[in-house]
PDB file of C-alpha atoms in Angstrom:
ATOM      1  CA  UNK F   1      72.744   5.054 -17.562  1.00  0.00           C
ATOM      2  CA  UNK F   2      70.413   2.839 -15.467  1.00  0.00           C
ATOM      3  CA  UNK F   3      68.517  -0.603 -16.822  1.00  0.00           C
ATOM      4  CA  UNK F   4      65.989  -2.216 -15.141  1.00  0.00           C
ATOM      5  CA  UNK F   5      65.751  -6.253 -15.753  1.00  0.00           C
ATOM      6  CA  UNK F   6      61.970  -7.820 -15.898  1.00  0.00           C
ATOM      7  CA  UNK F   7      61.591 -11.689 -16.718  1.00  0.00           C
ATOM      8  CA  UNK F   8      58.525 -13.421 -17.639  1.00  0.00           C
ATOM      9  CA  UNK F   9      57.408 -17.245 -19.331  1.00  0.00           C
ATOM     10  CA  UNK F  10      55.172 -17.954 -21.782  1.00  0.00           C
ATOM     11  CA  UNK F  11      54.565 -21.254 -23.935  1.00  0.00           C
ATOM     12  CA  UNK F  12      53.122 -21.326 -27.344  1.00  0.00           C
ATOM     13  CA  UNK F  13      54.181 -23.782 -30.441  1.00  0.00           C
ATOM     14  CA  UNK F  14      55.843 -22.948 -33.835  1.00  0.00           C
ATOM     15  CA  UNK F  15      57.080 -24.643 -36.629  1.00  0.00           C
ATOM     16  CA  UNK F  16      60.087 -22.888 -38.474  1.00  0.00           C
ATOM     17  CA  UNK F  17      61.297 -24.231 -42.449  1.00  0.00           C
ATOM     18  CA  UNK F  18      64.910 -23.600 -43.666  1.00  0.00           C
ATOM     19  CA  UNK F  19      66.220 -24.170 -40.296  1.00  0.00           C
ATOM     20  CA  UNK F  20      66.535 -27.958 -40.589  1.00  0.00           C
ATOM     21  CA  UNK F  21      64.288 -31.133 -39.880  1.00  0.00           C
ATOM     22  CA  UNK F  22      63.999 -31.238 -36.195  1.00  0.00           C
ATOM     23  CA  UNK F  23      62.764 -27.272 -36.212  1.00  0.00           C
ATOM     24  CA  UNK F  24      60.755 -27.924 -39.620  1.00  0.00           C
ATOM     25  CA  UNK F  25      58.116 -30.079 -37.470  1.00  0.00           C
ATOM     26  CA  UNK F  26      55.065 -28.329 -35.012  1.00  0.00           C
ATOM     27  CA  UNK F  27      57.188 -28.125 -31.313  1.00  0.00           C
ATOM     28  CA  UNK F  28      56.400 -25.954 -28.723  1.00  0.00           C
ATOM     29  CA  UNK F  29      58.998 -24.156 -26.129  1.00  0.00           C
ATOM     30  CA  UNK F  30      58.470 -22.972 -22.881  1.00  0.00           C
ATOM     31  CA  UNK F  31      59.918 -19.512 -23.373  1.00  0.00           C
ATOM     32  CA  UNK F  32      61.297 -17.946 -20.978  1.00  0.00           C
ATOM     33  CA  UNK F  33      61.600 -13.852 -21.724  1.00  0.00           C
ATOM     34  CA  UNK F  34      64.246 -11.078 -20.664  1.00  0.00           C
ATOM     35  CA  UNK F  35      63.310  -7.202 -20.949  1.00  0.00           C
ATOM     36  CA  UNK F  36      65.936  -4.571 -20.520  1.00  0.00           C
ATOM     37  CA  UNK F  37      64.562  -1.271 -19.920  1.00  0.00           C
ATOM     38  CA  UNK F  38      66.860   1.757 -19.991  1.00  0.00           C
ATOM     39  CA  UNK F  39      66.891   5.127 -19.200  1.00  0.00           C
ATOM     40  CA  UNK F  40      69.480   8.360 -17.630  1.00  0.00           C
ATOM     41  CA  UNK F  41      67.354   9.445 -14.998  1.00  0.00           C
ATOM     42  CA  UNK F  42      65.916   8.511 -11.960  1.00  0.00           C
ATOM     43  CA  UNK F  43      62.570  10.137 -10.412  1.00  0.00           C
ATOM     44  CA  UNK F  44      61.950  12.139  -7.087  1.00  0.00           C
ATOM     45  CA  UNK F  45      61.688   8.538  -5.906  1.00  0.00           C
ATOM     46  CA  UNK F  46      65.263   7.515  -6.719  1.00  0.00           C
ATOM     47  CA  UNK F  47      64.249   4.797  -9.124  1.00  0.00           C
ATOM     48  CA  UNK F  48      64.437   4.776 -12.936  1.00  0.00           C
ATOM     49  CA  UNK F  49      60.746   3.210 -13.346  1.00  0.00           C
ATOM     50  CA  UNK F  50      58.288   1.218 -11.242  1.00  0.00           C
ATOM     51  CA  UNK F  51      58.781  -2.395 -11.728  1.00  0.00           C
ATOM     52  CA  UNK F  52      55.048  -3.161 -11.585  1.00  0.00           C
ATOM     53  CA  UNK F  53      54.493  -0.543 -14.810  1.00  0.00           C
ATOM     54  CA  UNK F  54      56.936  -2.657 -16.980  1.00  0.00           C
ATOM     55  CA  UNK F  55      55.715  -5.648 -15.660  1.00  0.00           C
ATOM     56  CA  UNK F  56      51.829  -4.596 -16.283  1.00  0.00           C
ATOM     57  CA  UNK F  57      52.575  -3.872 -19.952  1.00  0.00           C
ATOM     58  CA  UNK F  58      54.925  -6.578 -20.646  1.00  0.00           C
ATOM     59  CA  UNK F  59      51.975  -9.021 -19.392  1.00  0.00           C
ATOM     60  CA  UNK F  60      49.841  -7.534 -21.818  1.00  0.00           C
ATOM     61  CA  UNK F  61      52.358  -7.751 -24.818  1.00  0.00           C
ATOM     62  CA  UNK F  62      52.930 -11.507 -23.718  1.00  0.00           C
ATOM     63  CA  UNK F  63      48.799 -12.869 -23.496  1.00  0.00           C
ATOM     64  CA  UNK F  64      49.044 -11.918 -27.356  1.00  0.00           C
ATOM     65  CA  UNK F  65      51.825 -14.911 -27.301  1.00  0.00           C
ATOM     66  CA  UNK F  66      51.149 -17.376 -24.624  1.00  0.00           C
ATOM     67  CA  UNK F  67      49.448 -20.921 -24.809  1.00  0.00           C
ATOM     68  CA  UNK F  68      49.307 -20.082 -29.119  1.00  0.00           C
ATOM     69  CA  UNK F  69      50.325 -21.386 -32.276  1.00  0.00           C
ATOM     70  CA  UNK F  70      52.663 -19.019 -33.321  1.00  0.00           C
ATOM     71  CA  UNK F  71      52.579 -19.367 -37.152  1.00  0.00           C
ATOM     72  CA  UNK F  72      48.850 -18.871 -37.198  1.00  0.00           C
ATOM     73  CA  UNK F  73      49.038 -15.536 -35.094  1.00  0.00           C
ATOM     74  CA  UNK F  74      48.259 -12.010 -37.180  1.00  0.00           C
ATOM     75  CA  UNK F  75      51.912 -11.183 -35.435  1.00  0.00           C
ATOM     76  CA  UNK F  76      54.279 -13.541 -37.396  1.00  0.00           C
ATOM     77  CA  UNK F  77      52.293 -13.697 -40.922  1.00  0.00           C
ATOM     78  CA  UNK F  78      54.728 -11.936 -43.121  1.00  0.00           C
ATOM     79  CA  UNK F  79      57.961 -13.104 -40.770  1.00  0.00           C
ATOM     80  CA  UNK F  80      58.929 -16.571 -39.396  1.00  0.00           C
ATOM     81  CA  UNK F  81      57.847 -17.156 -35.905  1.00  0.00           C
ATOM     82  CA  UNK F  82      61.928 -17.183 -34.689  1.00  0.00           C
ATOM     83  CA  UNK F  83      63.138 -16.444 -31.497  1.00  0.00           C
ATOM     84  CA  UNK F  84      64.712 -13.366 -33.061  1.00  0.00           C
ATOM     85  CA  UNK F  85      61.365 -11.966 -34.631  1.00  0.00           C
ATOM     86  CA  UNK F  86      59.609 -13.058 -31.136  1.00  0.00           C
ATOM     87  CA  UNK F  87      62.152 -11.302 -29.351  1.00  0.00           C
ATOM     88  CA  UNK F  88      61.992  -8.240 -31.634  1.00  0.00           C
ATOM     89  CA  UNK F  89      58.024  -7.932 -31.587  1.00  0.00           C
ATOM     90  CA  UNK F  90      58.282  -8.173 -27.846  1.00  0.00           C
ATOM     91  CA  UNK F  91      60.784  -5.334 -27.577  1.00  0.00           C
ATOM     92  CA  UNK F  92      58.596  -3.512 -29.929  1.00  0.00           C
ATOM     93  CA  UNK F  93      55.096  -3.684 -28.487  1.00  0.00           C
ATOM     94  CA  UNK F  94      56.572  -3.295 -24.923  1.00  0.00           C
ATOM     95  CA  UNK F  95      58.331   0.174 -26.442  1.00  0.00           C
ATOM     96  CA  UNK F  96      54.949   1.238 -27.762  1.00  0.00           C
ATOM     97  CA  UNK F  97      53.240   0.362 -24.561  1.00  0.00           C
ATOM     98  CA  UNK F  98      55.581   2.134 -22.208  1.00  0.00           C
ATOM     99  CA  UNK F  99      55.913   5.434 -23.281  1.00  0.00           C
ATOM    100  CA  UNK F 100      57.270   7.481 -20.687  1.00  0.00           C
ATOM    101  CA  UNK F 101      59.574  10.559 -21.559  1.00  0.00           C
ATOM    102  CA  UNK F 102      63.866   9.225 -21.244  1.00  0.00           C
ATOM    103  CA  UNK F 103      62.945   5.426 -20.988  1.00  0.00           C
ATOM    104  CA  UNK F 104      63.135   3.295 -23.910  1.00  0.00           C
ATOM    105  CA  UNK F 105      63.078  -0.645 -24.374  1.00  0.00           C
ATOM    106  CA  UNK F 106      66.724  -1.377 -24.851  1.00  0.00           C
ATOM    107  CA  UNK F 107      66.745  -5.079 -25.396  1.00  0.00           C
ATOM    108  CA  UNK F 108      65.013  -8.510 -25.357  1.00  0.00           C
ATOM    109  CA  UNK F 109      65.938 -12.085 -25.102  1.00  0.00           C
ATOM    110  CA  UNK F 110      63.827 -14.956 -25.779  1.00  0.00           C
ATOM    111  CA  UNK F 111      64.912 -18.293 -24.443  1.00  0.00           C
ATOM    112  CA  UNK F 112      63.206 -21.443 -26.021  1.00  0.00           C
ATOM    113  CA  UNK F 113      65.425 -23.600 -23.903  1.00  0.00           C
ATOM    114  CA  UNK F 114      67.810 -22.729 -21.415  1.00  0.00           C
ATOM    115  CA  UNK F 115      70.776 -22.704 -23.153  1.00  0.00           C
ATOM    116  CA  UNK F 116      69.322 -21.297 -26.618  1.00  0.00           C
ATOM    117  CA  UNK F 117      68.335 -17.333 -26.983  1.00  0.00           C
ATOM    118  CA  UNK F 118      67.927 -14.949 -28.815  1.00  0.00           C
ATOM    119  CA  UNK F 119      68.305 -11.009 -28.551  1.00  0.00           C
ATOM    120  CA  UNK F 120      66.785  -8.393 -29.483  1.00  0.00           C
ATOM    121  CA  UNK F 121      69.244  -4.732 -29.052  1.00  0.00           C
ATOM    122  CA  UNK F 122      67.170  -1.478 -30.219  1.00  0.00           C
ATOM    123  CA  UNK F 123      68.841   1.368 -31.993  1.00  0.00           C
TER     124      UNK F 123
END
């Protein structure tokens, strides 16, 4: 089994309730996102993928995300705006995007400081 490892920043705003007061008021993170990409075989040019492909579609997946407010995107209105569901739509829309025969999006992390994630592990 190979995995490739693509990282990539983003900064958007949230508010989350239930959590506590601190995360109950508007705040905004500078995220910082890890995307696993996993696959058995490697092409005629010994590599599992091309970097720039995941990094092309991951872009995309992330200007849905960056410089928003999360709550008031289409993406998070029947979920909280969490790292976990951010994490999971990532991994998600990134599997959708990439669909190549063998490769599949096997996890995402998304870091709202640099000692807090959370991850995302497909099926």
């Amino acid at each position: 089994m190979f995995e490739l490892k693509v990282t990539t920043r983003f900064a958007a705003a949230h508010r989350l309730t239930m959590v506590g007061k601190q995360c109950e008021n508007l705040h905004g993170h500078n995220w910082h996102v890890e995307v696993y990409v996993q696959g058995e075989n490697l092409d005629k040019g010994g590599v599992l993928m091309d970097f720039g492909i995941v990094k092309k579609e991951l872009k995309k997946v992330i200007d849905t995300l960056d410089h928003t407010y999360l709550n008031e995107s289409e993406i998070f209105k029947d979920v909280p705006a969490s790292s976990e569901h951010i994490a999971m739509y990532i991994a998600k829309e990134l599997e959708r995007r990439i669909d190549v025969d063998g490769i599949k999006v096997s996890r995402v992390s998304a870091w709202e400081s640099e000692n807090s994630c959370a991850t995302y592990i497909a099926d």
